[in-house]
PDB file of C-alpha atoms in Angstrom:
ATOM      1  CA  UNK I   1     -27.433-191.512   1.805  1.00  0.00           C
ATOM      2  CA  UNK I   2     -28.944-194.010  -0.023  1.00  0.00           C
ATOM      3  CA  UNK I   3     -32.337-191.572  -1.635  1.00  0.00           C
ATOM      4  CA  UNK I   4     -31.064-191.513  -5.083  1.00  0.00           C
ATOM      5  CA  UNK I   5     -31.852-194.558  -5.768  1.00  0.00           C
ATOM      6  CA  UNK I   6     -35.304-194.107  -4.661  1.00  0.00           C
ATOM      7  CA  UNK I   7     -36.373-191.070  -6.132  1.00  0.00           C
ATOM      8  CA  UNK I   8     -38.797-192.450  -8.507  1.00  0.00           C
ATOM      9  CA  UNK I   9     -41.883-191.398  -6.402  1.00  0.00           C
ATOM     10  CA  UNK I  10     -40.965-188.139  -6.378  1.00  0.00           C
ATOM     11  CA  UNK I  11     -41.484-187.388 -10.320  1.00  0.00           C
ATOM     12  CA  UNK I  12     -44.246-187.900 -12.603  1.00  0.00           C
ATOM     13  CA  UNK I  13     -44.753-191.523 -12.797  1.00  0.00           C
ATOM     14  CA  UNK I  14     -44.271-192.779 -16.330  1.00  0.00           C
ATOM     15  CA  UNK I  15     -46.665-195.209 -17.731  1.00  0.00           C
ATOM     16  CA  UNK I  16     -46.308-196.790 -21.167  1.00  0.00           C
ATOM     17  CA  UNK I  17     -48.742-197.224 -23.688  1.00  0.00           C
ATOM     18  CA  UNK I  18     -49.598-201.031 -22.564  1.00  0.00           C
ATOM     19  CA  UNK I  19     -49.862-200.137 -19.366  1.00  0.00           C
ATOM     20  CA  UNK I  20     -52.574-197.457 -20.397  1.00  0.00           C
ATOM     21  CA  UNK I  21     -54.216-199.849 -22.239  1.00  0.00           C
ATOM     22  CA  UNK I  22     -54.182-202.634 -19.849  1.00  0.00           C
ATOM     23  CA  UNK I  23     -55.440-200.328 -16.969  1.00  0.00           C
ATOM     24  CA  UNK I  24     -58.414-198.759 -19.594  1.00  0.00           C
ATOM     25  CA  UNK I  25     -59.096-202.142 -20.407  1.00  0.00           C
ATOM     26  CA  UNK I  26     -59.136-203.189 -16.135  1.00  0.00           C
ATOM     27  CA  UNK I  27     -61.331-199.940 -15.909  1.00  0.00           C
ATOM     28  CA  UNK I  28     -64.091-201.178 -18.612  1.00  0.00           C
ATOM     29  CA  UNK I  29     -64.436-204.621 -16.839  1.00  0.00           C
ATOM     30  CA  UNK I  30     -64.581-203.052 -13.282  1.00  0.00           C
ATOM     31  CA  UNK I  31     -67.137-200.367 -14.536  1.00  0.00           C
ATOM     32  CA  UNK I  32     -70.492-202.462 -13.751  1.00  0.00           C
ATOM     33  CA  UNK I  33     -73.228-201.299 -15.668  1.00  0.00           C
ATOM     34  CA  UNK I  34     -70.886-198.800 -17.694  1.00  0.00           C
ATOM     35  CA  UNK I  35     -71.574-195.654 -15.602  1.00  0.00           C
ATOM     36  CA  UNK I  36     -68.182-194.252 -16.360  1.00  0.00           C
ATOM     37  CA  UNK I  37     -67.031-194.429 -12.958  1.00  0.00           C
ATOM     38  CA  UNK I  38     -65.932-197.100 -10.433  1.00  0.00           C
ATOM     39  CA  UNK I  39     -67.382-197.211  -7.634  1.00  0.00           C
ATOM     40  CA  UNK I  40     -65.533-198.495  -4.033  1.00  0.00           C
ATOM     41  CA  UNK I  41     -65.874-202.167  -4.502  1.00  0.00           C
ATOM     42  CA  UNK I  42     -65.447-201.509  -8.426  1.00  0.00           C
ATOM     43  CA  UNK I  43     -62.285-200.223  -7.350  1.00  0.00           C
ATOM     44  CA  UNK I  44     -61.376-202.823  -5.164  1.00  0.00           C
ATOM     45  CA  UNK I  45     -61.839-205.603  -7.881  1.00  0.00           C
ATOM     46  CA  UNK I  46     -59.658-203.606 -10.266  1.00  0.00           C
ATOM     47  CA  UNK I  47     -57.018-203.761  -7.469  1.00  0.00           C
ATOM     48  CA  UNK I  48     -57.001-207.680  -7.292  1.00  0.00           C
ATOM     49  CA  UNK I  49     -56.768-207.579 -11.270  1.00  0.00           C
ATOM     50  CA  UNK I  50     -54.283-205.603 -11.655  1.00  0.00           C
ATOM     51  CA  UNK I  51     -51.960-206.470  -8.493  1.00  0.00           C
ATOM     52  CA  UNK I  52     -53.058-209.237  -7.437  1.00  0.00           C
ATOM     53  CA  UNK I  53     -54.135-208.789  -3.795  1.00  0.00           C
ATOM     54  CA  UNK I  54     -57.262-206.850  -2.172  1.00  0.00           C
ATOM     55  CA  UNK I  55     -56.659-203.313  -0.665  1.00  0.00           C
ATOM     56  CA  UNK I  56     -57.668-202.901   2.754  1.00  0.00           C
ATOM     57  CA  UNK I  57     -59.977-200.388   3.747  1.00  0.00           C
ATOM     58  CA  UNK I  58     -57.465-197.782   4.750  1.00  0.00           C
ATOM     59  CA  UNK I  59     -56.116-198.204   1.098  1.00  0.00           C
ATOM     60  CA  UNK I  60     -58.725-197.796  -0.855  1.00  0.00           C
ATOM     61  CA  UNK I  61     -60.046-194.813   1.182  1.00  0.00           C
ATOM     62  CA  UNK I  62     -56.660-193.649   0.610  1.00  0.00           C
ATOM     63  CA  UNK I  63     -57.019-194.028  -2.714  1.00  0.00           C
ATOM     64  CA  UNK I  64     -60.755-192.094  -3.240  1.00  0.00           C
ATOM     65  CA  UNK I  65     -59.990-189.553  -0.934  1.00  0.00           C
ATOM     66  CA  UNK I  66     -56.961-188.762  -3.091  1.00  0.00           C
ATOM     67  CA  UNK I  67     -58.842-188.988  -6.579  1.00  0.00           C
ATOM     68  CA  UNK I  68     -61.805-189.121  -6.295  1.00  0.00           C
ATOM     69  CA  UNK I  69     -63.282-184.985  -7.334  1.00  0.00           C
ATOM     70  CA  UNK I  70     -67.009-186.295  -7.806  1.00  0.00           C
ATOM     71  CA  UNK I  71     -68.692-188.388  -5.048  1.00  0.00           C
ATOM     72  CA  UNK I  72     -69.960-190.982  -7.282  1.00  0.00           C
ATOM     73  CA  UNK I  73     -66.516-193.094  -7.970  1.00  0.00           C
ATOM     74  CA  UNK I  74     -63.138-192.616  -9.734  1.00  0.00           C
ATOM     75  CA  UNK I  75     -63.118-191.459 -13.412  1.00  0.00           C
ATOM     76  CA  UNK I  76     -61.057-193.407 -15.993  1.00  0.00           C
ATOM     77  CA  UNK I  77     -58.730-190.549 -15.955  1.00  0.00           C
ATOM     78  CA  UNK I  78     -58.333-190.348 -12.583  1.00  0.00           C
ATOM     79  CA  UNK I  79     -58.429-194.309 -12.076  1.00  0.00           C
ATOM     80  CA  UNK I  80     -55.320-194.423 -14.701  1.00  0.00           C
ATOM     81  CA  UNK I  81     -53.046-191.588 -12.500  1.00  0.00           C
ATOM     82  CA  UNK I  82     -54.068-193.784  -9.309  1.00  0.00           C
ATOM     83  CA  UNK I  83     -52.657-197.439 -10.776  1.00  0.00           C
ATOM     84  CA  UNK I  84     -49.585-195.359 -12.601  1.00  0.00           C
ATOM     85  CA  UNK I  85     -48.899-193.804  -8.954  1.00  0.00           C
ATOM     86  CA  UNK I  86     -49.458-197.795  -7.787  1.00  0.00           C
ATOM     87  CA  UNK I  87     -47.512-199.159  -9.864  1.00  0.00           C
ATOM     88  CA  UNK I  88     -44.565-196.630  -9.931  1.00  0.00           C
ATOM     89  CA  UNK I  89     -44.551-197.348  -5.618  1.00  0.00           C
ATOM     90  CA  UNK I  90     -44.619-201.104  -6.816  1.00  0.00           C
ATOM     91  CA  UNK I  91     -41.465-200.343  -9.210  1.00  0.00           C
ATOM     92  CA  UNK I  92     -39.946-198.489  -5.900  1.00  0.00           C
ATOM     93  CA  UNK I  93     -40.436-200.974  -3.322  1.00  0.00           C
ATOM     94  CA  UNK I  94     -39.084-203.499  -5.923  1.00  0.00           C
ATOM     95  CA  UNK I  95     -35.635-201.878  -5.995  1.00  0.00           C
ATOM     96  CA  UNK I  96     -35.298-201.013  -2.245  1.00  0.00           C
ATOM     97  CA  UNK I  97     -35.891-205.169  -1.981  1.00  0.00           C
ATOM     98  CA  UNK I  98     -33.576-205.942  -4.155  1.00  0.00           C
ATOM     99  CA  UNK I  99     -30.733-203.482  -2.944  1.00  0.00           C
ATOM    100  CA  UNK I 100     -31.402-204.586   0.209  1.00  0.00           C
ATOM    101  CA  UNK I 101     -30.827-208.236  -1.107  1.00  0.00           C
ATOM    102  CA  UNK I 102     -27.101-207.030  -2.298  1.00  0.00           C
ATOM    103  CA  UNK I 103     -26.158-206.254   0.954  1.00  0.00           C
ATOM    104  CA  UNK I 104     -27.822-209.190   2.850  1.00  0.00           C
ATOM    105  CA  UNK I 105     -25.766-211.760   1.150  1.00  0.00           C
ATOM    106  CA  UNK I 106     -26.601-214.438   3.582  1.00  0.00           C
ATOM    107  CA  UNK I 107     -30.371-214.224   3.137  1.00  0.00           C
ATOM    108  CA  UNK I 108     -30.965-213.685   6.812  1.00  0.00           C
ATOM    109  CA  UNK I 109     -33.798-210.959   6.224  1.00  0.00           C
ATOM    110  CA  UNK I 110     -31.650-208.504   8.716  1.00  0.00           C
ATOM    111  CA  UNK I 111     -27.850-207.037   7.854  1.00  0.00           C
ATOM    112  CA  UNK I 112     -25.152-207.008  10.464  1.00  0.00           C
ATOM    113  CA  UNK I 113     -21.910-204.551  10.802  1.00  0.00           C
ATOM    114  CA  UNK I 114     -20.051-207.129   8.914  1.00  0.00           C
ATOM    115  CA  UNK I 115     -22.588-207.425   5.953  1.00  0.00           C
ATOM    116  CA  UNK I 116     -22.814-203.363   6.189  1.00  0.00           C
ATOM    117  CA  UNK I 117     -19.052-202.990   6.456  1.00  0.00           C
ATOM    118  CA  UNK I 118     -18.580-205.399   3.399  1.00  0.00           C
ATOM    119  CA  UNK I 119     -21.292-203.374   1.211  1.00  0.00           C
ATOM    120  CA  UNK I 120     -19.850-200.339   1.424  1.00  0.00           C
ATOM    121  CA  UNK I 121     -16.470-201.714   0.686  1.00  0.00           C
ATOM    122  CA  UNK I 122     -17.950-202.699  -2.724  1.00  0.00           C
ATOM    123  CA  UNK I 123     -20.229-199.347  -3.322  1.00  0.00           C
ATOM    124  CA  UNK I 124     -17.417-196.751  -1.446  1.00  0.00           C
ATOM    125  CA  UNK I 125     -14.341-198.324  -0.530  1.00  0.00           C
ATOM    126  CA  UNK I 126     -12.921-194.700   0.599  1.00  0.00           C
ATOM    127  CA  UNK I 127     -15.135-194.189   3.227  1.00  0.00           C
ATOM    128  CA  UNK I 128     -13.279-195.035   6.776  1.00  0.00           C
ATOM    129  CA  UNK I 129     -14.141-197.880   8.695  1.00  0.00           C
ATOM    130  CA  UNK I 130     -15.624-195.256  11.246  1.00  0.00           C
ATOM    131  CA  UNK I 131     -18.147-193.418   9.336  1.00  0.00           C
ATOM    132  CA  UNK I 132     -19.105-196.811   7.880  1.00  0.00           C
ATOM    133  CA  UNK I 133     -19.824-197.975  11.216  1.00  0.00           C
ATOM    134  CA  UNK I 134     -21.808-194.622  12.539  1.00  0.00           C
ATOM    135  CA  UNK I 135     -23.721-195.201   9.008  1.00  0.00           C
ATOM    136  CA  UNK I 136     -24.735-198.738  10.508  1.00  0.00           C
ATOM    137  CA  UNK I 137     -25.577-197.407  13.994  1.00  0.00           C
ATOM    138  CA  UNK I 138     -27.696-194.610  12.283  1.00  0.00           C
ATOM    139  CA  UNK I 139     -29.289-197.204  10.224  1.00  0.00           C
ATOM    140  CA  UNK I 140     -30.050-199.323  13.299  1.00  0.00           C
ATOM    141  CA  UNK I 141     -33.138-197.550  14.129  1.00  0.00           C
ATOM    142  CA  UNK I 142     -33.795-200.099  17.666  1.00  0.00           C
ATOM    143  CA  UNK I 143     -30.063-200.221  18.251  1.00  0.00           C
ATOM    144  CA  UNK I 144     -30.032-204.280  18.199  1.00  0.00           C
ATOM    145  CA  UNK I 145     -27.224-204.626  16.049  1.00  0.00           C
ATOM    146  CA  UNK I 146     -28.914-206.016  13.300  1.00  0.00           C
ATOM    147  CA  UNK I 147     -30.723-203.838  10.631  1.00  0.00           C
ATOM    148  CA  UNK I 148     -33.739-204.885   9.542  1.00  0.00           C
ATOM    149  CA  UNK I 149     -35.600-204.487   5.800  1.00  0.00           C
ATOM    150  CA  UNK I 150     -37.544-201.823   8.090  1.00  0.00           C
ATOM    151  CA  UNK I 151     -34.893-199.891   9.532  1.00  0.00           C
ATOM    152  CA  UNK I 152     -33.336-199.596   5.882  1.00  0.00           C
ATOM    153  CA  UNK I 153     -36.867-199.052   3.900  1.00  0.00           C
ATOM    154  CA  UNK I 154     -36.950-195.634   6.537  1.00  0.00           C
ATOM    155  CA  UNK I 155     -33.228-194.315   5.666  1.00  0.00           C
ATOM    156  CA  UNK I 156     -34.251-194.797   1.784  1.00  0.00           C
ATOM    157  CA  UNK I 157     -37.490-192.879   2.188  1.00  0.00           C
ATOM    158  CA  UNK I 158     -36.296-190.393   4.773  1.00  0.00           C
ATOM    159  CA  UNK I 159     -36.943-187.037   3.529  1.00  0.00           C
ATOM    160  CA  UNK I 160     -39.292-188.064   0.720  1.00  0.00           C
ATOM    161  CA  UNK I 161     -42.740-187.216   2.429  1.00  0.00           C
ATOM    162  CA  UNK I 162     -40.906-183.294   2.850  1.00  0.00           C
ATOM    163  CA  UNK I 163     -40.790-182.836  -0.752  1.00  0.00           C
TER     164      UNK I 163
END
């Protein structure tokens, strides 16, 4: 229903020239002792630099298990595919926020049938009041009534981990 608007996982990320050059330039800092590689806490520090928080462990193994083809550390050209991948899941969760945001118009952090009802009214005002509603209930993955950032973060990414 809603996966168009977050298909931009599913391509090549695109990274512009700045970024590039901002992530190269994150890369030579990290790079202790210029070995031409990062190593895991290398990594970890260019994480904080470049989005401002520290990766847990699960992330960052994540991360080197993904990209990393030598056992030493990540490569500059494999470190700058990693943060354009990061970033472009940044750019995604930015968007599913701030549709999300639309529709909760009262700031409550969770959407009701009358928030979902109105939404749709704006984005698809043919759809009946009926499939509206069995959209909401679908939606509602624990059936409270409410939907939460969580239940509609797992309708926007349904079917992306099958392609």
């Amino acid at each position: 229903m809603f996966s168009a608007a977050s298909n931009s996982l599913c391509s090549k990320p695109q990274v512009s020239d700045n970024d590039k050059k901002t992530f190269l330039r994150v890369f030579q800092l990290c790079d202790e002792g210029n070995k031409g590689y990062l190593s895991r806490e290398d990594l970890k520090v260019a994480v904080v630099m470049l989005f401002g928080y520290k990766p847990s462990k699960l992330e960052v193994d994540s991360m080197l298990s993904s990209f990393m083809i030598n056992t030493t550390g990540v490569t500059s050209d494999n470190f700058l595919k990693m943060m354009a991948l990061k970033k472009a899941a940044q750019l995604s969760f930015g968007n599913q926020r701030e549709i999300f945001s639309v529709f909760d118009v009262h700031c409550r952090g969770f959407l009701t049938l009358e928030d979902f009802k109105r939404a749709f009214r704006q984005v698809a005002p043919h759809l009946s009041e009926r499939t509206v509603v069995e959209a909401f209930r679908e939606v509602d993955q624990d059936s409270d009534g409410l939907v939460s950032y969580k239940d509609f973060e797992f309708v926007l990414n349904y079917g992306e981990d099958d392609q």
